[in-house]
Amino acid sequence: MQFGRLLGGAVVTETVFAWPGVASLAVKAINTYDYPVVQGAVVLLAFLIVLANLLADIAVTWLDPRVRLDEEHA
């Protein structure tokens, strides 16, 4: 869940320091009403958040022996 906040901070960082990136591209697209670019940026960032959460869940399952994937003990 912290990854979403990290990406939100990227918008501020890229805008303030004028660094090129997806977040600054999205801000420029919002200001110029370029909806396909806004949609692409939102889908990309949403995919990255889902991927980061999936990888975190897999890492917890792999590292913590108390977490099980089977449903017999639920």
Short mmCIF file of N, CA and C in Angstrom, two decimals:
data_model
loop_
_atom_site.label_atom_id
_atom_site.label_comp_id
_atom_site.label_asym_id
_atom_site.label_seq_id
_atom_site.Cartn_x
_atom_site.Cartn_y
_atom_site.Cartn_z
N MET A 1 0.82 -1.18 0.00
CA MET A 1 0.00 0.00 0.00
C MET A 1 0.87 1.26 0.00
N GLN A 2 2.07 1.13 0.47
CA GLN A 2 2.96 2.28 0.48
C GLN A 2 3.45 2.63 -0.92
N PHE A 3 3.39 1.65 -1.83
CA PHE A 3 3.85 1.89 -3.20
C PHE A 3 2.98 2.94 -3.89
N GLY A 4 1.69 2.94 -3.60
CA GLY A 4 0.79 3.95 -4.16
C GLY A 4 1.16 5.35 -3.70
N ARG A 5 1.51 5.47 -2.45
CA ARG A 5 1.94 6.78 -1.93
C ARG A 5 3.27 7.19 -2.56
N LEU A 6 4.13 6.23 -2.79
CA LEU A 6 5.41 6.52 -3.43
C LEU A 6 5.19 7.07 -4.84
N LEU A 7 4.26 6.46 -5.58
CA LEU A 7 3.96 6.96 -6.92
C LEU A 7 3.29 8.32 -6.87
N GLY A 8 2.47 8.55 -5.85
CA GLY A 8 1.86 9.87 -5.69
C GLY A 8 2.91 10.94 -5.41
N GLY A 9 3.92 10.58 -4.66
CA GLY A 9 5.02 11.51 -4.41
C GLY A 9 5.85 11.76 -5.65
N ALA A 10 5.85 10.80 -6.57
CA ALA A 10 6.60 10.99 -7.82
C ALA A 10 6.00 12.11 -8.65
N VAL A 11 4.69 12.27 -8.57
CA VAL A 11 4.03 13.36 -9.30
C VAL A 11 4.56 14.70 -8.82
N VAL A 12 4.62 14.87 -7.51
CA VAL A 12 5.11 16.13 -6.94
C VAL A 12 6.58 16.32 -7.26
N THR A 13 7.38 15.29 -7.09
CA THR A 13 8.82 15.39 -7.34
C THR A 13 9.12 15.73 -8.79
N GLU A 14 8.47 15.03 -9.71
CA GLU A 14 8.72 15.28 -11.13
C GLU A 14 8.23 16.66 -11.55
N THR A 15 7.15 17.12 -10.96
CA THR A 15 6.63 18.44 -11.32
C THR A 15 7.51 19.55 -10.76
N VAL A 16 7.91 19.44 -9.50
CA VAL A 16 8.71 20.49 -8.86
C VAL A 16 10.10 20.59 -9.47
N PHE A 17 10.75 19.45 -9.71
CA PHE A 17 12.12 19.47 -10.21
C PHE A 17 12.21 19.35 -11.73
N ALA A 18 11.07 19.33 -12.41
CA ALA A 18 11.00 19.27 -13.87
C ALA A 18 11.75 18.06 -14.43
N TRP A 19 11.62 16.92 -13.76
CA TRP A 19 12.21 15.68 -14.24
C TRP A 19 11.24 15.01 -15.20
N PRO A 20 11.73 14.48 -16.31
CA PRO A 20 10.81 13.78 -17.21
C PRO A 20 10.43 12.42 -16.63
N GLY A 21 9.18 12.09 -16.77
CA GLY A 21 8.70 10.81 -16.26
C GLY A 21 7.23 10.64 -16.56
N VAL A 22 6.68 9.52 -16.15
CA VAL A 22 5.28 9.22 -16.42
C VAL A 22 4.38 10.19 -15.67
N ALA A 23 4.75 10.54 -14.45
CA ALA A 23 3.92 11.44 -13.66
C ALA A 23 3.87 12.84 -14.28
N SER A 24 5.00 13.36 -14.71
CA SER A 24 4.98 14.68 -15.35
C SER A 24 4.27 14.62 -16.69
N LEU A 25 4.38 13.50 -17.39
CA LEU A 25 3.63 13.32 -18.63
C LEU A 25 2.13 13.35 -18.36
N ALA A 26 1.71 12.70 -17.28
CA ALA A 26 0.29 12.69 -16.92
C ALA A 26 -0.19 14.08 -16.55
N VAL A 27 0.61 14.84 -15.82
CA VAL A 27 0.22 16.20 -15.45
C VAL A 27 0.08 17.07 -16.69
N LYS A 28 1.03 16.96 -17.62
CA LYS A 28 0.93 17.74 -18.87
C LYS A 28 -0.29 17.32 -19.67
N ALA A 29 -0.58 16.03 -19.69
CA ALA A 29 -1.75 15.54 -20.43
C ALA A 29 -3.04 16.03 -19.81
N ILE A 30 -3.09 16.09 -18.49
CA ILE A 30 -4.28 16.62 -17.82
C ILE A 30 -4.47 18.09 -18.15
N ASN A 31 -3.39 18.84 -18.14
CA ASN A 31 -3.48 20.28 -18.43
C ASN A 31 -3.87 20.57 -19.87
N THR A 32 -3.54 19.66 -20.79
CA THR A 32 -3.86 19.88 -22.21
C THR A 32 -5.05 19.05 -22.68
N TYR A 33 -5.77 18.42 -21.73
CA TYR A 33 -6.96 17.62 -22.04
C TYR A 33 -6.68 16.49 -23.03
N ASP A 34 -5.53 15.86 -22.89
CA ASP A 34 -5.16 14.73 -23.74
C ASP A 34 -5.58 13.44 -23.03
N TYR A 35 -6.85 13.08 -23.20
CA TYR A 35 -7.43 11.99 -22.43
C TYR A 35 -6.82 10.61 -22.71
N PRO A 36 -6.44 10.27 -23.94
CA PRO A 36 -5.80 8.96 -24.14
C PRO A 36 -4.49 8.80 -23.37
N VAL A 37 -3.72 9.86 -23.27
CA VAL A 37 -2.46 9.79 -22.52
C VAL A 37 -2.75 9.68 -21.02
N VAL A 38 -3.76 10.40 -20.55
CA VAL A 38 -4.15 10.31 -19.14
C VAL A 38 -4.60 8.89 -18.82
N GLN A 39 -5.41 8.30 -19.68
CA GLN A 39 -5.87 6.93 -19.47
C GLN A 39 -4.70 5.95 -19.46
N GLY A 40 -3.77 6.13 -20.38
CA GLY A 40 -2.60 5.25 -20.42
C GLY A 40 -1.75 5.37 -19.17
N ALA A 41 -1.56 6.59 -18.68
CA ALA A 41 -0.77 6.78 -17.46
C ALA A 41 -1.47 6.17 -16.26
N VAL A 42 -2.78 6.33 -16.17
CA VAL A 42 -3.53 5.76 -15.05
C VAL A 42 -3.48 4.23 -15.09
N VAL A 43 -3.65 3.66 -16.27
CA VAL A 43 -3.59 2.20 -16.39
C VAL A 43 -2.20 1.68 -16.04
N LEU A 44 -1.16 2.36 -16.51
CA LEU A 44 0.21 1.95 -16.21
C LEU A 44 0.49 2.01 -14.71
N LEU A 45 0.12 3.11 -14.07
CA LEU A 45 0.37 3.25 -12.64
C LEU A 45 -0.46 2.25 -11.83
N ALA A 46 -1.70 2.01 -12.26
CA ALA A 46 -2.53 1.02 -11.57
C ALA A 46 -1.93 -0.38 -11.70
N PHE A 47 -1.43 -0.70 -12.88
CA PHE A 47 -0.77 -1.99 -13.10
C PHE A 47 0.46 -2.13 -12.21
N LEU A 48 1.24 -1.07 -12.09
CA LEU A 48 2.43 -1.13 -11.25
C LEU A 48 2.08 -1.32 -9.78
N ILE A 49 1.00 -0.69 -9.33
CA ILE A 49 0.57 -0.85 -7.94
C ILE A 49 0.10 -2.28 -7.70
N VAL A 50 -0.70 -2.82 -8.62
CA VAL A 50 -1.17 -4.20 -8.47
C VAL A 50 0.01 -5.17 -8.49
N LEU A 51 0.96 -4.96 -9.39
CA LEU A 51 2.14 -5.82 -9.46
C LEU A 51 2.97 -5.75 -8.18
N ALA A 52 3.16 -4.55 -7.65
CA ALA A 52 3.93 -4.41 -6.41
C ALA A 52 3.24 -5.10 -5.25
N ASN A 53 1.91 -4.99 -5.16
CA ASN A 53 1.18 -5.67 -4.09
C ASN A 53 1.24 -7.18 -4.26
N LEU A 54 1.15 -7.66 -5.49
CA LEU A 54 1.25 -9.10 -5.73
C LEU A 54 2.62 -9.63 -5.34
N LEU A 55 3.67 -8.91 -5.73
CA LEU A 55 5.02 -9.33 -5.37
C LEU A 55 5.23 -9.30 -3.86
N ALA A 56 4.65 -8.32 -3.18
CA ALA A 56 4.76 -8.26 -1.72
C ALA A 56 4.05 -9.45 -1.08
N ASP A 57 2.87 -9.81 -1.58
CA ASP A 57 2.15 -10.96 -1.04
C ASP A 57 2.92 -12.25 -1.28
N ILE A 58 3.50 -12.39 -2.44
CA ILE A 58 4.29 -13.59 -2.73
C ILE A 58 5.52 -13.64 -1.83
N ALA A 59 6.16 -12.51 -1.61
CA ALA A 59 7.34 -12.48 -0.75
C ALA A 59 6.99 -12.84 0.69
N VAL A 60 5.86 -12.33 1.18
CA VAL A 60 5.44 -12.66 2.55
C VAL A 60 5.14 -14.14 2.66
N THR A 61 4.46 -14.70 1.67
CA THR A 61 4.14 -16.12 1.68
C THR A 61 5.41 -16.97 1.65
N TRP A 62 6.39 -16.54 0.93
CA TRP A 62 7.63 -17.30 0.81
C TRP A 62 8.51 -17.17 2.06
N LEU A 63 8.51 -15.97 2.67
CA LEU A 63 9.41 -15.73 3.80
C LEU A 63 8.84 -16.12 5.16
N ASP A 64 7.52 -16.06 5.32
CA ASP A 64 6.90 -16.33 6.62
C ASP A 64 6.28 -17.72 6.61
N PRO A 65 6.81 -18.64 7.39
CA PRO A 65 6.27 -20.01 7.36
C PRO A 65 4.87 -20.12 7.96
N ARG A 66 4.42 -19.12 8.71
CA ARG A 66 3.07 -19.17 9.29
C ARG A 66 1.99 -18.92 8.25
N VAL A 67 2.34 -18.31 7.15
CA VAL A 67 1.38 -18.01 6.09
C VAL A 67 1.33 -19.21 5.16
N ARG A 68 0.12 -19.72 4.94
CA ARG A 68 -0.06 -20.89 4.06
C ARG A 68 -0.99 -20.53 2.92
N LEU A 69 -0.82 -21.22 1.81
CA LEU A 69 -1.66 -20.99 0.65
C LEU A 69 -2.86 -21.92 0.60
N ASP A 70 -2.81 -23.06 1.32
CA ASP A 70 -3.93 -23.99 1.26
C ASP A 70 -5.08 -23.50 2.15
N GLU A 71 -6.27 -23.98 1.85
CA GLU A 71 -7.46 -23.52 2.57
C GLU A 71 -7.93 -24.52 3.62
N GLU A 72 -7.20 -25.59 3.87
CA GLU A 72 -7.60 -26.60 4.84
C GLU A 72 -7.58 -26.07 6.27
N HIS A 73 -6.66 -25.18 6.57
CA HIS A 73 -6.49 -24.69 7.93
C HIS A 73 -7.25 -23.39 8.19
N ALA A 74 -8.04 -22.94 7.26
CA ALA A 74 -8.74 -21.67 7.42
C ALA A 74 -9.93 -21.78 8.34
#
